[in-house]
Short mmCIF file of C-alpha atoms in Angstrom, two decimals:
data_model
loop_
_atom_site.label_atom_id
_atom_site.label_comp_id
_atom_site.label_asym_id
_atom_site.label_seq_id
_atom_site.Cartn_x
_atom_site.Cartn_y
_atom_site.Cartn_z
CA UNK B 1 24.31 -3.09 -14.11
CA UNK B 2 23.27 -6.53 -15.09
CA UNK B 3 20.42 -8.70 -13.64
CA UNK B 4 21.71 -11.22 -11.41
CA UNK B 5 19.19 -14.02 -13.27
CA UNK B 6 20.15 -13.79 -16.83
CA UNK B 7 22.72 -11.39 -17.31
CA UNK B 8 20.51 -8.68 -19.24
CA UNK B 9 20.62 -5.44 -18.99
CA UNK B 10 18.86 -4.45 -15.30
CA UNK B 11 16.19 -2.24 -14.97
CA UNK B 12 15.64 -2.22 -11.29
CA UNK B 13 18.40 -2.22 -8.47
CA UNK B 14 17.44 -3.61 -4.99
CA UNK B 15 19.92 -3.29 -2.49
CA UNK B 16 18.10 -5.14 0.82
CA UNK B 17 18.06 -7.82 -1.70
CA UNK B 18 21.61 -7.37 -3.35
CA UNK B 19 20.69 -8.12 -5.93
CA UNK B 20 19.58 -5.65 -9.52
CA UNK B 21 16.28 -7.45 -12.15
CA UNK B 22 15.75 -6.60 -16.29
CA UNK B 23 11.80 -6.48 -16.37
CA UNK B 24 10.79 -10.52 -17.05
CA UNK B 25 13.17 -11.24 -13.63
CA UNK B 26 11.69 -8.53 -11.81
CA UNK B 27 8.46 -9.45 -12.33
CA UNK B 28 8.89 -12.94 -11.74
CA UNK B 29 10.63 -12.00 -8.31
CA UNK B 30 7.59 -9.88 -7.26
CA UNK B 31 4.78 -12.30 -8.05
CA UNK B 32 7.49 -14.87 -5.91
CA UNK B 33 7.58 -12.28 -3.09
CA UNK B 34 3.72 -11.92 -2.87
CA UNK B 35 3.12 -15.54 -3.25
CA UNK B 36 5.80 -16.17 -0.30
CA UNK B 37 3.63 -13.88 1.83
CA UNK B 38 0.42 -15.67 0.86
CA UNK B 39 1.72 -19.58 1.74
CA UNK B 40 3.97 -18.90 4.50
CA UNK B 41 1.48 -16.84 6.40
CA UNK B 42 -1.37 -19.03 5.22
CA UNK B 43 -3.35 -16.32 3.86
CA UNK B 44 -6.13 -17.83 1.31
CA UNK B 45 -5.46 -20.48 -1.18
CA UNK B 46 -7.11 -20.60 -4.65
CA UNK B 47 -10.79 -22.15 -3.77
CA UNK B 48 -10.48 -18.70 -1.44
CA UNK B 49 -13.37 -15.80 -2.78
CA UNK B 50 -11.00 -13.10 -1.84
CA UNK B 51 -12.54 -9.42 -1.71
CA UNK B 52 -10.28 -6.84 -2.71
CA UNK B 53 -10.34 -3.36 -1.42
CA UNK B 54 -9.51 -0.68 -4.23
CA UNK B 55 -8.61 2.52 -3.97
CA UNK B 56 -7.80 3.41 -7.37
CA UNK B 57 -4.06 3.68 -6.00
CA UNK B 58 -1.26 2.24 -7.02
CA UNK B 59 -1.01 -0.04 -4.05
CA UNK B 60 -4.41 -1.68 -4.18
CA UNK B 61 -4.37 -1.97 -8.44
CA UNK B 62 -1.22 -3.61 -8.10
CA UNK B 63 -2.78 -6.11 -5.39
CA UNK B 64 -5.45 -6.90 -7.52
CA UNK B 65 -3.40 -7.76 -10.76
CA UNK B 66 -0.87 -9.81 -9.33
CA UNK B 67 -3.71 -11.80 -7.75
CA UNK B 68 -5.93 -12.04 -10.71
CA UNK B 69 -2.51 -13.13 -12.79
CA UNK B 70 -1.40 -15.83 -10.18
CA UNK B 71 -4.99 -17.29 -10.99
CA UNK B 72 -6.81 -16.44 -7.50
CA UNK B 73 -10.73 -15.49 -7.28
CA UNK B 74 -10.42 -12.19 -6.50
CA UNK B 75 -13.06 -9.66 -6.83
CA UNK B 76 -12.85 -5.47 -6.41
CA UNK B 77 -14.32 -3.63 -3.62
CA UNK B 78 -14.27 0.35 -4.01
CA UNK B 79 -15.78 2.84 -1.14
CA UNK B 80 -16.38 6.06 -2.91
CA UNK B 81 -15.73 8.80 -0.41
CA UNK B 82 -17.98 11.31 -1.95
CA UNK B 83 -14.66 13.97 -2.28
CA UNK B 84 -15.09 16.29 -4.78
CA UNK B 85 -12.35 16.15 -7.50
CA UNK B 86 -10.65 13.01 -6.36
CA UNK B 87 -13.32 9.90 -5.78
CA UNK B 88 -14.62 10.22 -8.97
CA UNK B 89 -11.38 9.83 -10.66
CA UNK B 90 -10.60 7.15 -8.72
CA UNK B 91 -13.39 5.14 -9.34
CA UNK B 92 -12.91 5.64 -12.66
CA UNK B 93 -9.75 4.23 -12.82
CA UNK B 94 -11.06 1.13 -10.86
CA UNK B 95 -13.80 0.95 -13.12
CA UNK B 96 -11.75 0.80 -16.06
CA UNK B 97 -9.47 -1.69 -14.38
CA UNK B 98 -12.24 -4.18 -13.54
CA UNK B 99 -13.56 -3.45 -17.35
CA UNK B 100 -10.11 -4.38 -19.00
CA UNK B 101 -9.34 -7.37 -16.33
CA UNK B 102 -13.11 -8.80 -16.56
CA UNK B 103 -12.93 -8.64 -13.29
CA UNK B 104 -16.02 -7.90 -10.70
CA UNK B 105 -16.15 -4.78 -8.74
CA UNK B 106 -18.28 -3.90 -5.78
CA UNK B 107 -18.74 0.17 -5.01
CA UNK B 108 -20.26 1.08 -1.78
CA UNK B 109 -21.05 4.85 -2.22
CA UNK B 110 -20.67 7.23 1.32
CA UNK B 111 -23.29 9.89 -0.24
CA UNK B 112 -26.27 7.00 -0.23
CA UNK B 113 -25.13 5.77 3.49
CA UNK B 114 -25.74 9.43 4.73
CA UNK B 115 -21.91 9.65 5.35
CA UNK B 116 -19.73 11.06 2.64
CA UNK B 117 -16.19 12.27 3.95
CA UNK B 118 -16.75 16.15 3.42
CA UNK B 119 -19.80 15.86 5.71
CA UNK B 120 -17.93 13.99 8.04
CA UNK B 121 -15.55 16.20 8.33
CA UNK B 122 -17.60 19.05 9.39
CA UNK B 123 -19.13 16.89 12.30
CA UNK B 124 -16.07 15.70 14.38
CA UNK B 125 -13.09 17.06 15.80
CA UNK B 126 -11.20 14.02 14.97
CA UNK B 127 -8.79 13.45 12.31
CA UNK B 128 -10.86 12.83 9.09
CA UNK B 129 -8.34 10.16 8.12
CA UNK B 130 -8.38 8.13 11.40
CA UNK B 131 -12.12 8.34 10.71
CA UNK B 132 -11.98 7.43 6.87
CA UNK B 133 -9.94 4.85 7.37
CA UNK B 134 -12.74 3.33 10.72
CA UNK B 135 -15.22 3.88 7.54
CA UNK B 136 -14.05 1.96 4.94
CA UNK B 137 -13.01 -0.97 7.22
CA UNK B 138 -16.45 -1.02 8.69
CA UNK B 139 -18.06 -1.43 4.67
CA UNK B 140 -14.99 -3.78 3.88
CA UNK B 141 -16.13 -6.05 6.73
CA UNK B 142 -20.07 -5.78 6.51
CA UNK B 143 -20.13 -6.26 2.67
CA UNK B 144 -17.22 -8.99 2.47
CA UNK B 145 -19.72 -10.94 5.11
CA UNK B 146 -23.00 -10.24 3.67
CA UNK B 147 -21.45 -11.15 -0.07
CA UNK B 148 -20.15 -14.64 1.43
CA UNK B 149 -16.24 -13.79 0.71
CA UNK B 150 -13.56 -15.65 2.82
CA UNK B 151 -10.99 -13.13 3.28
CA UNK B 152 -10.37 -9.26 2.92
CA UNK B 153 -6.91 -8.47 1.07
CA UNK B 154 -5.62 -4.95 1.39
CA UNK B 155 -2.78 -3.50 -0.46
CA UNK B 156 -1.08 -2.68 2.31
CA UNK B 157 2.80 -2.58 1.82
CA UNK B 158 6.70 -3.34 3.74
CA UNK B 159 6.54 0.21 3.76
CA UNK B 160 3.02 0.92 5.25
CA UNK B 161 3.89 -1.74 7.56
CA UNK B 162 7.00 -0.85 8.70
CA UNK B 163 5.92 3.35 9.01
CA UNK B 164 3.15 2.29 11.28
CA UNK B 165 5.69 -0.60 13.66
CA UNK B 166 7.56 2.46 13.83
CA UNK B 167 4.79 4.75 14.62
CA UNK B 168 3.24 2.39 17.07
CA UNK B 169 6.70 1.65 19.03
CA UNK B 170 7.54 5.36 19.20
CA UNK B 171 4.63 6.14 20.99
CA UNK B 172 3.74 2.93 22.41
CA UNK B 173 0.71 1.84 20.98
CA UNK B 174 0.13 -1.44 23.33
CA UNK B 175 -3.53 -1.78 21.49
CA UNK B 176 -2.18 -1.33 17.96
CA UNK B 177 0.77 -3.60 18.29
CA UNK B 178 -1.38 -6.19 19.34
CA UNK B 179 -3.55 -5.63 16.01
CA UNK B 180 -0.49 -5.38 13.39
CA UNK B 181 -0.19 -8.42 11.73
CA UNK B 182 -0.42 -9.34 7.97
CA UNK B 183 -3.07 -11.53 8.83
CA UNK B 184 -5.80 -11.15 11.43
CA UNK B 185 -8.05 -13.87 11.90
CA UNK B 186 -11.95 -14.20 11.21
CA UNK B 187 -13.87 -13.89 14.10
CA UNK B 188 -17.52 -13.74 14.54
CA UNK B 189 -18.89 -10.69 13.00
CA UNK B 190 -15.33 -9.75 11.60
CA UNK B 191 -13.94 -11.21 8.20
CA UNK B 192 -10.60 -12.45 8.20
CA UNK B 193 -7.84 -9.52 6.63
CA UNK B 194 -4.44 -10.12 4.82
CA UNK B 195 -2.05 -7.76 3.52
CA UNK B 196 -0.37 -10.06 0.48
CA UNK B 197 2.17 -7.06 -0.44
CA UNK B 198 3.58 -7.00 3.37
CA UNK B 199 7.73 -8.48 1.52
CA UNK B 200 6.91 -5.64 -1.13
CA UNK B 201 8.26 -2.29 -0.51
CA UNK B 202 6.51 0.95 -1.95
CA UNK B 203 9.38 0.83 -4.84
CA UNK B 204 8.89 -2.64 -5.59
CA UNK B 205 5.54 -1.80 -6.26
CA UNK B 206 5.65 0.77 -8.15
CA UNK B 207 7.84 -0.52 -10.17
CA UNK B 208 5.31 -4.05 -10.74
CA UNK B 209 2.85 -0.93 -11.64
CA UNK B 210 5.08 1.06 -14.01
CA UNK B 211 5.73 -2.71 -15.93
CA UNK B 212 2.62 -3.98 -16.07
CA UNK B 213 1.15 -0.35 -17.11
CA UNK B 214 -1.20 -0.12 -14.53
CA UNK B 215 -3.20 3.02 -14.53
CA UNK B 216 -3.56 4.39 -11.07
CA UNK B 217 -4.60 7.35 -8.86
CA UNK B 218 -1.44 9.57 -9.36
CA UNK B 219 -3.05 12.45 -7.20
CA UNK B 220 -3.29 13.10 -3.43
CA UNK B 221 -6.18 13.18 -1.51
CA UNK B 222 -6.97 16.41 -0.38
CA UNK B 223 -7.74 15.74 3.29
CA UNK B 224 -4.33 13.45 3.74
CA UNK B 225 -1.72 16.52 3.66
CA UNK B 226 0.77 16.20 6.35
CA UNK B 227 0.21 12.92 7.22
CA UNK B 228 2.59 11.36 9.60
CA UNK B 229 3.27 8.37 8.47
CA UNK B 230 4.80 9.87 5.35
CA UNK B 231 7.46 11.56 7.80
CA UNK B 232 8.48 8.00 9.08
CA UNK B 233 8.83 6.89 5.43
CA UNK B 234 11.10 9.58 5.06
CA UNK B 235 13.34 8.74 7.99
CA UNK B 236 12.98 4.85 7.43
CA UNK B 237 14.18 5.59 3.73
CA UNK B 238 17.35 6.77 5.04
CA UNK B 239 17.95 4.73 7.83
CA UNK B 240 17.44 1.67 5.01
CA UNK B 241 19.65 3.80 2.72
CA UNK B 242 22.69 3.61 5.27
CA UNK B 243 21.39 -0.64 6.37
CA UNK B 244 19.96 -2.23 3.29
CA UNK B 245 17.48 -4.61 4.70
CA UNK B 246 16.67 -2.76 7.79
CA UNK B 247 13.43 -2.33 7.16
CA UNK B 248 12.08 -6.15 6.40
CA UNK B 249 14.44 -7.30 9.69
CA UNK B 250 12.68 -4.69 11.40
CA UNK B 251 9.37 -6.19 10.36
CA UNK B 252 10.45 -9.56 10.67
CA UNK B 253 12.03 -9.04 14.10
CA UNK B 254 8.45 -7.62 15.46
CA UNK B 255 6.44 -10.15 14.08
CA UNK B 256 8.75 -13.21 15.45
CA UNK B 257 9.72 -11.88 18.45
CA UNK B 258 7.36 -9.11 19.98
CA UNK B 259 3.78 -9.70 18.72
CA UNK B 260 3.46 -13.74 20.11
CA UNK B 261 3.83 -12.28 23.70
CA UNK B 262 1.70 -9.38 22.97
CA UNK B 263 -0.89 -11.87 21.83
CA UNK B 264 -0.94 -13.65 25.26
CA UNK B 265 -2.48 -10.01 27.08
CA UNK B 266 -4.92 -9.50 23.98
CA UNK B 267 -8.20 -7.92 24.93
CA UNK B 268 -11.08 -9.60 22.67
CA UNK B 269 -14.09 -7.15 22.21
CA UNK B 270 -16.92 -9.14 23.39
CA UNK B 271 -19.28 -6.34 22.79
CA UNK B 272 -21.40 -5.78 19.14
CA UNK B 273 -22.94 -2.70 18.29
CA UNK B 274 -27.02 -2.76 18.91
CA UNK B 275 -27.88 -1.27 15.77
CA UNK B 276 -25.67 -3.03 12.87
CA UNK B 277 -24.04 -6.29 14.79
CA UNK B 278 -20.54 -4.52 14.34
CA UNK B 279 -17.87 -5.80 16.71
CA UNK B 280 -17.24 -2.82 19.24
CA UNK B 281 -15.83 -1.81 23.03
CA UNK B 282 -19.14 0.45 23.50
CA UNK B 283 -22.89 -0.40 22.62
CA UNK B 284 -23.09 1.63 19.41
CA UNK B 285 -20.51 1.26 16.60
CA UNK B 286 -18.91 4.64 15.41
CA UNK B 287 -20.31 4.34 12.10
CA UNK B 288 -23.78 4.27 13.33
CA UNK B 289 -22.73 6.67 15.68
CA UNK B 290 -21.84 9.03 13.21
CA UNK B 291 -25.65 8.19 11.46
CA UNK B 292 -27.10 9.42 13.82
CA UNK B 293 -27.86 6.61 15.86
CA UNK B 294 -27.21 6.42 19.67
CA UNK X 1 14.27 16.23 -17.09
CA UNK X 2 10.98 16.44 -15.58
CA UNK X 3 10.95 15.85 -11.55
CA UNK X 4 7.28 15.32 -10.00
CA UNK X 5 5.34 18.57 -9.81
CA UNK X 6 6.69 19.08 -13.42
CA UNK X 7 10.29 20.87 -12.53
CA UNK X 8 12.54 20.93 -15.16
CA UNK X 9 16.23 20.43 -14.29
CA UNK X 10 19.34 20.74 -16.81
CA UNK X 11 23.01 19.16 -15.65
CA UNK X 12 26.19 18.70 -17.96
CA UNK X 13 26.94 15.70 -19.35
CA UNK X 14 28.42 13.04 -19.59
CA UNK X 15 26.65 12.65 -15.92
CA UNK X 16 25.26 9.33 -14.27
CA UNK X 17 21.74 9.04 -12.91
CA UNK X 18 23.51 8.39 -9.27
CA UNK X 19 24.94 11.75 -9.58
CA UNK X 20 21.68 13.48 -10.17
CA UNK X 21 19.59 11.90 -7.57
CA UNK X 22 22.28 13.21 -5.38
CA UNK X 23 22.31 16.15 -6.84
CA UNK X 24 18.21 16.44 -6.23
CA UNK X 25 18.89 15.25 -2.69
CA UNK X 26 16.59 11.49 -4.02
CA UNK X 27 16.81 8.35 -2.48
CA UNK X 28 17.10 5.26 -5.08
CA UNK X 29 14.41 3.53 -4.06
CA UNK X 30 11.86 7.01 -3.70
CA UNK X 31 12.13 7.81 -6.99
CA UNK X 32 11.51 5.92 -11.04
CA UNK X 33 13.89 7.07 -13.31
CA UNK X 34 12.46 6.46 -17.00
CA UNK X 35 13.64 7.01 -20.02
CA UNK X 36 10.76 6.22 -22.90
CA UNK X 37 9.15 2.61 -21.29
CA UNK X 38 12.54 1.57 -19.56
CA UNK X 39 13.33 2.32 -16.24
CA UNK X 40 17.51 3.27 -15.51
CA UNK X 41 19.37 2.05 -12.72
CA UNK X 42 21.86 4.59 -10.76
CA UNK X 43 24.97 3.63 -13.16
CA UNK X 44 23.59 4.78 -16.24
CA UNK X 45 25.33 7.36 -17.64
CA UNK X 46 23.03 10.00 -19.88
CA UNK X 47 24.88 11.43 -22.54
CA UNK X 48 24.63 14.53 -24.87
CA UNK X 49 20.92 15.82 -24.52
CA UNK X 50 19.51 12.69 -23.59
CA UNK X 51 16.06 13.37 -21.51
CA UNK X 52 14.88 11.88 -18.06
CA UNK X 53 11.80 11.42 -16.17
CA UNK X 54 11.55 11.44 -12.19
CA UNK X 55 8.50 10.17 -10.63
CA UNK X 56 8.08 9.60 -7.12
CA UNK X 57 6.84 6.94 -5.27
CA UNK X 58 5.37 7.36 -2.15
CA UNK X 59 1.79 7.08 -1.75
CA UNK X 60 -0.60 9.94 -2.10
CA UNK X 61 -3.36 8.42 0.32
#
């Protein structure tokens, strides 16, 4: 197979795009795809202090390198979740990544805010991962306002995107629909969010990551077995198998067509928590709720 | 041929790398196929006792 650029050898086959990329044209066509995202959806431009937030994954390292090589300020925010035998590894592999990129990195740790994971865990009935996720938004927002940074990037990708559309129509997830977007808007008390890799499939990245070397989190958290959205990616991956392309129409198709007259019925939380300022539908955010506080 | 959780897999050759991710029931785009630092597209055709590597790529949360 040759790439359809230059005629080399190819090294990477994508069939939504027809198209097949040797390494240089690959590369080149990713840092296009996530730059695409960035202008047409007006996401930050370069005078933009972006905030980062890192995981240690593949996903969120590959965010932060194609940003820091298309010449944006971005910086590295890490949450460490205080699980045993997987947040330490991960921040060391952000730590290392920030070292080698001279790049700076924020870490918020869960054990000194009284509310590692593990303990978590053992107070609710909820899904810890519904929870971790409420978490780690809740630090990205309060320390991307209190650090003066314009916008929150996530590495967030077509796939993640597309898994949860699908999730979200299946069971009809009116509030959730309104909220998926790859850019929601600051607001007082809320930074604004982008998800740059929302053209990017999980292949396409890891393929970026497998070029460029990146050295990520390659194991899986211990608390996110079974998750669902992995089942849709599994079904998606073969409906796309069978439609190349169906997956970035699908996208597409919900973002031009559905979500402006969802928009029109949004609900705006008018309330903020009493104890931290936190936007919120009750008086006390669930973070401080989880504190302690009431 | 190593695939994720360290399996080892054997298949006669000449055989393309298509054929195997058939064979292993893999989508194209869920798995990297690498050979040294290169990654192989589905038309490559291992020969001999030429060696693969199969990594998957869906997230691991």
């Amino acid at each position: 197979m040759k790439c359809v650029r230059c005629k080399k050898q190819a090294e990477v086959e994508l069939k939504s795009h027809n198209a097949a990329f040797c390494r240089d044209c690959f590369l080149y066509f990713f840092e296009n795809q996530v730059l695409k995202a960035i202008k047409s959806f007006r996401m930050f431009t370069k005078k933009d202090k972006i905030l980062v937030a890192v995981s240690g994954g593949k996903d969120s390292l590959t965010l932060w390198n194609v940003l820091l090589d298309l010449g944006y300020n971005a910086d590295g925010l890490f949450v460490h979740l205080g699980i045993e035998g997987f947040s330490d590894i991960a921040k060391g592999k952000v730590e290392r990544f920030a070292k080698e990129r001279n790049a700076k990195l924020i870490v918020v740790n869960l054990k000194d805010e009284g509310i590692p994971i593990p303990e978590v865990k053992k107070k609710t009935r909820r899904v810890v991962c519904s929870l971790c996720g409420q978490i780690k938004r809740y630090y990205f927002n309060m320390v991307g306002l209190k650090e003066g940074y314009d916008v929150l990037a996530t590495g967030h990708n077509l796939d993640d995107e597309v898994s949860r559309l699908f999730s979200n129509v299946l069971h009809w997830k009116m509030e959730y629909l309104v909220d998926q977007s790859p850019v929601l808007p600051s607001e007082e008390g809320l930074l604004k969010k982008v998800k740059p890799l929302c053209r990017v499939t999980e292949y396409e990245t890891s393929v970026y990551a497998f070029f460029k070397g990146l050295d990520f989190v390659d194991i899986e958290c211990p608390y996110s077995k079974g998750a669902t959205f992995t089942m849709y990616k599994k079904h998606l991956n073969q409906i796309e198998f069978s439609s190349p392309g169906t997956k970035i129409d699908f996208y597409q198709g919900f973002l031009k067509n559905l979500k402006p007259i969802l928009e029109k019925r949004e609900e705006k939380i008018k309330n903020r928590c009493k104890i931290c300022g936190y936007p919120t539908f009750s008086d006390v955010c669930s973070v401080c709720r989880l504190k302690g506080y009431t | 041929m190593t695939v994720d959780k360290r399996e080892i897999y054997s298949f006669d050759t000449p055989i393309s790398v298509g054929k195997i991710l058939k064979r292993l029931n893999f989508l194209p785009f869920e798995v990297l196929v690498i050979k040294g630092n290169r990654l192989l597209t589905r038309d490559v055709v291992l020969r001999d006792n030429e060696e693969i590597e199969i990594k998957t790529v869906y997230s691991k949360g």
